[in-house]
Amino acid sequence: MATDNLADKIPDFNSSGGNQGGNGPVDISALANLRRAKGLKEIASVIALAIVVVTLLEFILIWTHTEAYVFPKPTAIIHSLFTDFSTLYWKPLTQTVQTFFMGLIIGSTIGLSLAVLVTLKPGLDIFISPYIIILVTTPMVALIPFLMLKFGFGMTPRVIAISLATGPMVMINSATGFRRTNAELIALGKSYGATEFQLFRKIRFPFALPMIIVGFMVGSIFGLLTAVGAEMVGGGMGLGNRLIYFSSLVQMSQFGAVLVIVATFGVGIYSFFTFVNRKWASWDA
Amino acid sequence: MAQATRIQITDVSKIYQSETKTVEAVKNFTESVQDGEFVCVVGASGCGKTTLLWCLSGLHPATSGTVHIDGELLTKPLPDRIGMVFQDSNLLPWRTLMENIELPFQIKKKAVNRKLVDELLDVAGLKGFENSYPGELSGGMKQRGSIVRALAQDPEVLLMDEPFGALDAFTREEMNLFLLKVWQQTRKTIVFVTHSISEAIFLADRVWVMSPRPGRLSRIVDVDFPRPRNIDLQFEPKFIEILKSIRDDVEGSKSGKVQ
């Protein structure tokens, strides 16, 4: 900041942490800005292309006489999805969904609370940030063997790992959102005599909402990654475990079916938060 | 009616301390604003005019010296007596115009003064836009909205920090006329910071000219053109004469020729 213009700049509010700018250590918001297809025509052409790609893949596999254990045909995967869904896939899917949501709820609650804390008490930021950065950059799957020694083979170690994967993402994005709140808006609120809580509820929180939603989106995707990864490491439950199981038996069409379910789950998370973003944060276009 | 002193500024200084240097943004500023008076503050960039305004708002206390509003020492924002308008309209983008106007009422936990809001919206030409989001309004409309938001609180004093600085020239003239109209109707005490000298002369009863480093009051110019004023005023010889003399002051103070 140029000190020359110090006298003319809008005073900031150190006491409230209303510092402008600064995107925090990590800012993963680009995901929310991918362009969506608009209009029937565009959507139809996207779907048509997808059908062409899958069909082409099918024919290439037929022409090249690729064995099912090398690469399963799309039709075989689709067939397995429909015939084996209730017997082979439903139970592991519920297990994965359950651990995922428990981890997400615990992690995001802690993450959001920490974000509020560092916003209201900016001094704490420097003590918490290093751990957050470590947690963000370390693949939480790596903790699973260690957590299993302590907590056994049940859901607990996976829920912990998922919480640790989602929480910091939610925290970093939310804290960035809170911090970015325009200092003049805070001043405006104060000039009307707003309390710190009112400032938070009426100005900071809605202002940060788009970033919070992005935090949840990225956090959830990290969480799913960790959930499936953790199941692959051990514990005998969930979709990740099925991936290991089917590949070890070289049942590749079943393996492909599980993969499709996992991918659908991921896209579902993304679509859900994109929808939420459009619904409640559309002003931030 | 004898005029009462609304704002008394006594020996106000404001010092910003940064790691590398100390800036005296405002130094030994003493002046007063009468009830119902329209004062404009002009000066070169960095002369401390915005800082002075923020000292008057109670948001950012002076380093030394005192500000009295109606004889009462200012120590914190006075939501019921002082309204602020910023360069940016600062309308919350996720609220409609009406919801933005309601915000201060909600913060104060008071019922919305529908009658006053309605009148103000009418004067501002914003009738029919109550349910529009700020993103759907033009720059001028947004700024009128923010003035309505401030006036709906019926404050005695309106502090305006370059409120029309970001608008184009035509919109700006429109806004000046709008502000004068509102002021004539409500007779608020207004302190208006601007870097446009002609805007200051056009609006004000008195113009405070400030000079930078350290920010001081270098001159007070009485502007006694009759009211209501119209936009052609700015082509009158006397207007241009005042304009030129203030401009010379501001330019001179920038290059250090004056004093």
Short mmCIF file of N, CA and C in Angstrom, two decimals, chain A residues 3-13 182-195 198-199 202-204 206-207 280 283, chain B residues 16 18 21 23 25 45-46 48-51 54 59-60 77 79 86 88 90 92-95 103-104 106-109 149-150 153 161 213:
data_model
loop_
_atom_site.label_atom_id
_atom_site.label_comp_id
_atom_site.label_asym_id
_atom_site.label_seq_id
_atom_site.Cartn_x
_atom_site.Cartn_y
_atom_site.Cartn_z
N THR A 3 2.19 4.53 0.86
CA THR A 3 2.00 5.39 2.04
C THR A 3 1.70 6.82 1.63
N ASP A 4 2.03 7.16 0.39
CA ASP A 4 1.76 8.52 -0.10
C ASP A 4 0.29 8.88 0.00
N ASN A 5 -0.54 7.90 -0.26
CA ASN A 5 -1.97 8.18 -0.27
C ASN A 5 -2.64 7.81 1.04
N LEU A 6 -1.83 7.56 2.03
CA LEU A 6 -2.38 7.14 3.32
C LEU A 6 -3.48 8.06 3.80
N ALA A 7 -3.25 9.36 3.64
CA ALA A 7 -4.17 10.32 4.20
C ALA A 7 -5.53 10.25 3.55
N ASP A 8 -5.57 9.79 2.32
CA ASP A 8 -6.83 9.85 1.60
C ASP A 8 -7.52 8.50 1.51
N LYS A 9 -6.87 7.49 2.02
CA LYS A 9 -7.49 6.18 1.86
C LYS A 9 -8.57 5.99 2.92
N ILE A 10 -9.48 5.10 2.63
CA ILE A 10 -10.51 4.79 3.60
C ILE A 10 -9.86 4.06 4.77
N PRO A 11 -10.05 4.58 5.95
CA PRO A 11 -9.43 3.92 7.09
C PRO A 11 -9.92 2.48 7.22
N ASP A 12 -9.03 1.57 7.55
CA ASP A 12 -9.51 0.20 7.76
C ASP A 12 -9.81 -0.01 9.24
N PHE A 13 -10.38 -1.16 9.50
CA PHE A 13 -10.87 -1.41 10.85
C PHE A 13 -10.15 -2.60 11.44
N ASN A 182 -15.92 -6.23 2.01
CA ASN A 182 -15.60 -4.84 1.77
C ASN A 182 -15.59 -4.02 3.07
N ALA A 183 -14.48 -3.33 3.33
CA ALA A 183 -14.34 -2.55 4.56
C ALA A 183 -15.39 -1.44 4.64
N GLU A 184 -15.77 -0.92 3.48
CA GLU A 184 -16.78 0.15 3.49
C GLU A 184 -18.14 -0.38 3.92
N LEU A 185 -18.43 -1.63 3.54
CA LEU A 185 -19.71 -2.22 3.96
C LEU A 185 -19.74 -2.38 5.47
N ILE A 186 -18.60 -2.78 6.03
CA ILE A 186 -18.51 -2.92 7.48
C ILE A 186 -18.70 -1.53 8.12
N ALA A 187 -18.03 -0.53 7.53
CA ALA A 187 -18.16 0.83 8.05
C ALA A 187 -19.61 1.29 7.99
N LEU A 188 -20.26 0.95 6.90
CA LEU A 188 -21.67 1.31 6.74
C LEU A 188 -22.49 0.72 7.88
N GLY A 189 -22.28 -0.59 8.11
CA GLY A 189 -23.00 -1.25 9.20
C GLY A 189 -22.72 -0.59 10.54
N LYS A 190 -21.45 -0.28 10.77
CA LYS A 190 -21.08 0.35 12.04
C LYS A 190 -21.71 1.72 12.19
N SER A 191 -21.80 2.44 11.05
CA SER A 191 -22.37 3.79 11.14
C SER A 191 -23.85 3.71 11.52
N TYR A 192 -24.46 2.55 11.29
CA TYR A 192 -25.85 2.37 11.73
C TYR A 192 -25.91 1.71 13.11
N GLY A 193 -24.74 1.59 13.74
CA GLY A 193 -24.70 1.07 15.11
C GLY A 193 -24.81 -0.44 15.19
N ALA A 194 -24.43 -1.14 14.13
CA ALA A 194 -24.54 -2.60 14.15
C ALA A 194 -23.57 -3.21 15.15
N THR A 195 -24.02 -4.24 15.84
CA THR A 195 -23.14 -4.98 16.74
C THR A 195 -22.29 -5.92 15.89
N GLN A 198 -24.42 -8.58 14.47
CA GLN A 198 -25.26 -8.11 13.35
C GLN A 198 -24.42 -7.95 12.08
N LEU A 199 -23.21 -7.39 12.25
CA LEU A 199 -22.32 -7.24 11.10
C LEU A 199 -22.08 -8.59 10.45
N LYS A 202 -25.60 -10.00 8.92
CA LYS A 202 -26.23 -9.25 7.84
C LYS A 202 -25.27 -8.90 6.71
N ILE A 203 -23.97 -8.82 7.02
CA ILE A 203 -23.03 -8.38 5.99
C ILE A 203 -21.96 -9.43 5.69
N ARG A 204 -21.17 -9.79 6.70
CA ARG A 204 -20.05 -10.70 6.43
C ARG A 204 -20.51 -12.05 5.89
N PRO A 206 -23.47 -13.20 4.44
CA PRO A 206 -23.99 -13.23 3.07
C PRO A 206 -22.93 -12.89 2.04
N PHE A 207 -22.02 -11.97 2.42
CA PHE A 207 -20.96 -11.59 1.49
C PHE A 207 -20.06 -12.79 1.21
N TRP A 280 -28.51 -19.28 -4.15
CA TRP A 280 -28.32 -18.36 -3.03
C TRP A 280 -27.16 -17.38 -3.21
N TRP A 283 -25.94 -13.39 -7.03
CA TRP A 283 -25.50 -12.00 -7.18
C TRP A 283 -24.01 -11.90 -7.46
N TYR B 16 -1.52 8.96 10.89
CA TYR B 16 -1.44 7.54 10.54
C TYR B 16 -0.01 7.09 10.73
N SER B 18 2.62 4.25 9.96
CA SER B 18 2.91 3.00 9.28
C SER B 18 4.30 2.58 9.71
N LYS B 21 6.80 5.20 7.98
CA LYS B 21 6.71 6.63 8.26
C LYS B 21 5.40 7.03 8.90
N VAL B 23 2.32 9.78 8.88
CA VAL B 23 1.66 10.76 8.01
C VAL B 23 0.67 11.56 8.83
N ALA B 25 -2.29 13.21 8.46
CA ALA B 25 -3.35 13.32 7.46
C ALA B 25 -4.15 14.61 7.66
N SER B 45 -5.66 15.39 -4.02
CA SER B 45 -5.63 14.02 -3.51
C SER B 45 -4.61 13.94 -2.37
N GLY B 46 -5.01 13.31 -1.29
CA GLY B 46 -4.08 13.16 -0.17
C GLY B 46 -4.06 14.33 0.78
N GLY B 48 -6.29 14.95 3.00
CA GLY B 48 -6.90 14.59 4.28
C GLY B 48 -8.38 14.89 4.38
N LYS B 49 -9.02 15.20 3.25
CA LYS B 49 -10.43 15.55 3.33
C LYS B 49 -11.31 14.36 3.71
N THR B 50 -10.96 13.21 3.16
CA THR B 50 -11.72 12.01 3.53
C THR B 50 -11.48 11.65 5.00
N THR B 51 -10.21 11.76 5.41
CA THR B 51 -9.88 11.48 6.81
C THR B 51 -10.68 12.37 7.74
N TRP B 54 -14.17 11.15 8.03
CA TRP B 54 -14.28 9.94 8.86
C TRP B 54 -14.12 10.27 10.35
N LEU B 59 -16.46 7.01 13.36
CA LEU B 59 -15.99 5.66 13.04
C LEU B 59 -14.49 5.53 13.27
N HIS B 60 -13.81 6.64 13.11
CA HIS B 60 -12.36 6.60 13.13
C HIS B 60 -11.89 7.82 13.91
N PRO B 77 -19.92 6.17 16.63
CA PRO B 77 -20.92 6.54 15.62
C PRO B 77 -22.27 6.86 16.26
N PRO B 79 -25.79 6.59 15.16
CA PRO B 79 -26.64 6.09 14.08
C PRO B 79 -27.91 6.91 13.85
N PHE B 86 -21.19 6.92 0.82
CA PHE B 86 -19.83 6.69 0.37
C PHE B 86 -19.71 6.86 -1.15
N ASP B 88 -18.83 4.57 -3.24
CA ASP B 88 -19.56 3.44 -3.78
C ASP B 88 -20.92 3.44 -3.10
N ASN B 90 -22.52 1.10 -2.05
CA ASN B 90 -22.53 0.13 -0.97
C ASN B 90 -23.90 -0.47 -0.69
N LEU B 92 -26.10 -3.63 -0.64
CA LEU B 92 -25.77 -5.05 -0.57
C LEU B 92 -26.36 -5.76 -1.79
N PRO B 93 -25.51 -6.41 -2.58
CA PRO B 93 -25.97 -6.95 -3.87
C PRO B 93 -26.99 -8.08 -3.74
N TRP B 94 -27.06 -8.70 -2.55
CA TRP B 94 -28.00 -9.82 -2.40
C TRP B 94 -29.34 -9.36 -1.86
N ARG B 95 -29.49 -8.04 -1.67
CA ARG B 95 -30.76 -7.51 -1.21
C ARG B 95 -31.35 -6.60 -2.28
N LEU B 103 -32.38 -2.17 5.71
CA LEU B 103 -31.27 -2.69 6.52
C LEU B 103 -31.00 -1.89 7.80
N PRO B 104 -30.82 -0.55 7.70
CA PRO B 104 -30.55 0.20 8.93
C PRO B 104 -31.67 0.08 9.96
N GLN B 106 -33.50 -2.54 10.37
CA GLN B 106 -33.35 -3.87 10.97
C GLN B 106 -32.22 -3.87 11.99
N ILE B 107 -31.12 -3.20 11.64
CA ILE B 107 -29.99 -3.14 12.57
C ILE B 107 -30.41 -2.44 13.86
N LYS B 108 -31.19 -1.37 13.70
CA LYS B 108 -31.63 -0.61 14.89
C LYS B 108 -32.85 -1.25 15.55
N LYS B 109 -33.36 -2.32 14.94
CA LYS B 109 -34.57 -2.98 15.44
C LYS B 109 -35.74 -2.00 15.57
N ARG B 149 -31.37 5.54 1.44
CA ARG B 149 -31.14 4.70 2.61
C ARG B 149 -30.68 5.54 3.81
N ALA B 150 -29.77 6.48 3.52
CA ALA B 150 -29.26 7.33 4.61
C ALA B 150 -30.34 8.27 5.12
N GLN B 153 -33.28 7.33 7.57
CA GLN B 153 -33.02 7.31 9.02
C GLN B 153 -33.28 8.69 9.63
N ASP B 161 -18.96 11.19 1.24
CA ASP B 161 -17.56 11.04 0.84
C ASP B 161 -17.46 10.81 -0.66
N ARG B 213 -0.28 17.52 3.24
CA ARG B 213 1.03 17.29 3.89
C ARG B 213 1.51 18.47 4.71
#
